[in-house]
C-alpha cells in the first residue's frame, strides 16, 4: 500500500528481504497489528484504512495514560460498526512507537465503541507499507526521512 502515490499492488517477495528494514506484526483473526507501548501499557495497533483520523483509542484506556492536554468531549462521530458515538480527544504525555517510528505526544481520539487501538488513514498516508505475509513482516517507508511523527492539533 503506497499511500503517498495512491497505489496498491501485489508483489513477489524480493530476494534481498534480509536487507530491508522490516517490523514484525501479529495477526489477530485475519488482521495485522503492530505491538507498541504507551507508558508501561502494551498495546496492539490495527491498520484501519477506513478511519479518517490519526489515532483512535478505546475510551476504556483513558485511565491508563497520562495527559498533557486533558481529555475533553469532542464531537459526535459515525461509523458502520458503532453508529453515532460521542468522541473525546486529548493529547497524551507520552510518546508511542509505531514500528521504528516515534509518534511524539500525540493527540488521540477516544471512543466508547472501540475495543482496539486504530492507526488510521491520516497517519498511514505518510507511508508505503509492504506486507510480507508469509513472514508476518511489514516494510514501512515514510516520505519524510525523520523517524518522528507529529500529529497536528485537532480542533
XYZ file of C-alpha atoms in Angstrom:
155
model
C 0.000 0.000 0.000
C 1.692 3.138 -1.198
C -0.397 5.944 0.313
C 1.710 8.898 -0.881
C 1.473 7.730 -4.506
C -2.039 6.258 -4.160
C -1.010 2.795 -5.398
C -1.893 -0.693 -4.273
C -0.155 -3.724 -5.710
C 0.607 -7.353 -5.032
C 4.311 -8.067 -5.372
C 6.526 -11.082 -5.239
C 8.854 -11.316 -2.295
C 12.213 -9.792 -3.209
C 15.299 -11.962 -2.959
C 17.044 -9.442 -0.694
C 14.375 -9.347 2.050
C 17.093 -9.649 4.723
C 18.485 -6.258 3.616
C 15.179 -4.433 4.182
C 14.159 -2.601 7.359
C 11.193 -4.668 8.499
C 8.916 -4.768 11.526
C 7.212 -7.881 12.876
C 3.418 -7.771 13.059
C 0.889 -10.165 14.538
C -2.372 -11.423 13.140
C -5.426 -11.131 15.349
C -8.020 -13.054 13.439
C -7.097 -12.134 9.876
C -5.995 -8.550 10.561
C -2.425 -7.163 11.023
C -1.487 -5.466 14.301
C 1.760 -3.841 15.430
C 2.813 -4.291 19.034
C 3.524 -0.982 20.755
C 3.563 0.660 24.172
C 2.138 3.757 25.751
C 3.767 4.318 29.096
C 4.057 0.871 30.671
C 0.985 -0.490 28.880
C 1.464 -2.805 25.922
C -0.989 -2.152 23.096
C -1.634 -3.592 19.664
C -2.320 -1.135 16.857
C -4.596 -2.110 13.971
C -4.106 -0.652 10.477
C -7.542 0.854 9.795
C -7.505 2.262 6.280
C -11.174 3.254 6.516
C -10.919 5.602 9.507
C -10.066 9.200 8.629
C -8.285 10.480 11.761
C -4.804 9.731 13.086
C -5.102 7.556 16.195
C -8.180 6.159 17.909
C -8.134 4.522 21.346
C -10.924 2.801 23.250
C -12.320 5.128 25.916
C -11.617 2.319 28.393
C -7.863 3.105 28.095
C -8.248 6.713 29.274
C -7.254 5.913 32.861
C -4.102 4.067 31.811
C -2.451 7.067 30.090
C -1.313 10.445 31.361
C -2.466 13.547 29.536
C -0.571 16.695 28.591
C -3.867 18.266 27.466
C -6.809 16.774 29.405
C -9.394 14.615 27.731
C -12.480 16.579 26.639
C -15.656 15.891 24.699
C -15.024 16.443 21.047
C -17.774 15.742 18.545
C -20.129 13.015 17.510
C -18.674 10.580 15.006
C -20.305 7.896 12.926
C -19.044 4.574 11.623
C -20.500 1.343 10.248
C -19.734 -0.729 13.348
C -20.915 1.532 16.182
C -23.209 4.075 14.537
C -23.140 7.558 16.085
C -20.971 7.910 19.196
C -19.714 10.746 21.346
C -15.965 11.045 20.983
C -13.299 12.544 23.196
C -9.894 13.982 22.428
C -6.754 14.605 24.436
C -3.027 14.954 23.999
C -1.145 12.243 25.851
C 2.022 12.981 27.773
C 3.903 10.003 26.350
C 5.357 9.026 23.006
C 4.100 5.956 21.166
C 6.244 3.843 18.904
C 4.872 2.777 15.518
C 7.345 0.245 14.168
C 10.681 2.074 14.083
C 8.916 5.437 14.184
C 8.051 7.555 17.204
C 4.717 9.389 17.477
C 5.516 12.338 19.707
C 2.981 13.340 22.381
C 0.071 12.519 20.080
C -3.437 13.901 20.048
C -5.696 10.863 20.301
C -9.405 10.348 19.725
C -11.022 8.177 22.394
C -14.266 6.406 21.546
C -16.533 4.343 23.802
C -17.476 1.926 20.994
C -13.918 0.745 20.312
C -12.168 -2.239 21.815
C -8.851 -1.815 19.970
C -6.339 0.881 19.036
C -6.642 2.090 15.438
C -3.939 3.688 13.319
C -5.942 5.352 10.608
C -5.528 6.860 7.180
C -4.283 10.323 8.192
C -1.212 8.645 9.696
C -0.971 5.769 7.215
C -0.929 8.131 4.220
C 2.633 9.074 5.169
C 3.830 5.529 4.469
C 4.415 2.982 1.803
C 3.607 -0.297 3.564
C 4.819 -3.599 2.143
C 3.419 -6.692 3.854
C 5.395 -9.931 3.636
C 2.504 -12.137 4.659
C 4.355 -15.465 4.861
C 6.883 -13.987 7.296
C 4.470 -11.630 9.140
C 6.748 -8.672 8.443
C 5.919 -5.181 7.193
C 8.245 -2.732 5.493
C 7.403 0.826 6.482
C 8.841 3.516 4.204
C 7.991 7.086 5.049
C 8.011 10.054 2.714
C 9.894 12.041 5.378
C 13.378 10.952 6.423
C 12.548 11.667 10.080
C 11.573 8.898 12.497
C 9.498 11.452 14.430
C 5.796 11.693 13.706
C 3.920 14.764 14.922
C 0.147 14.687 14.862
C -1.277 18.189 14.331
C -3.565 19.747 16.937
C -7.122 18.573 16.352
C -9.791 21.276 16.673
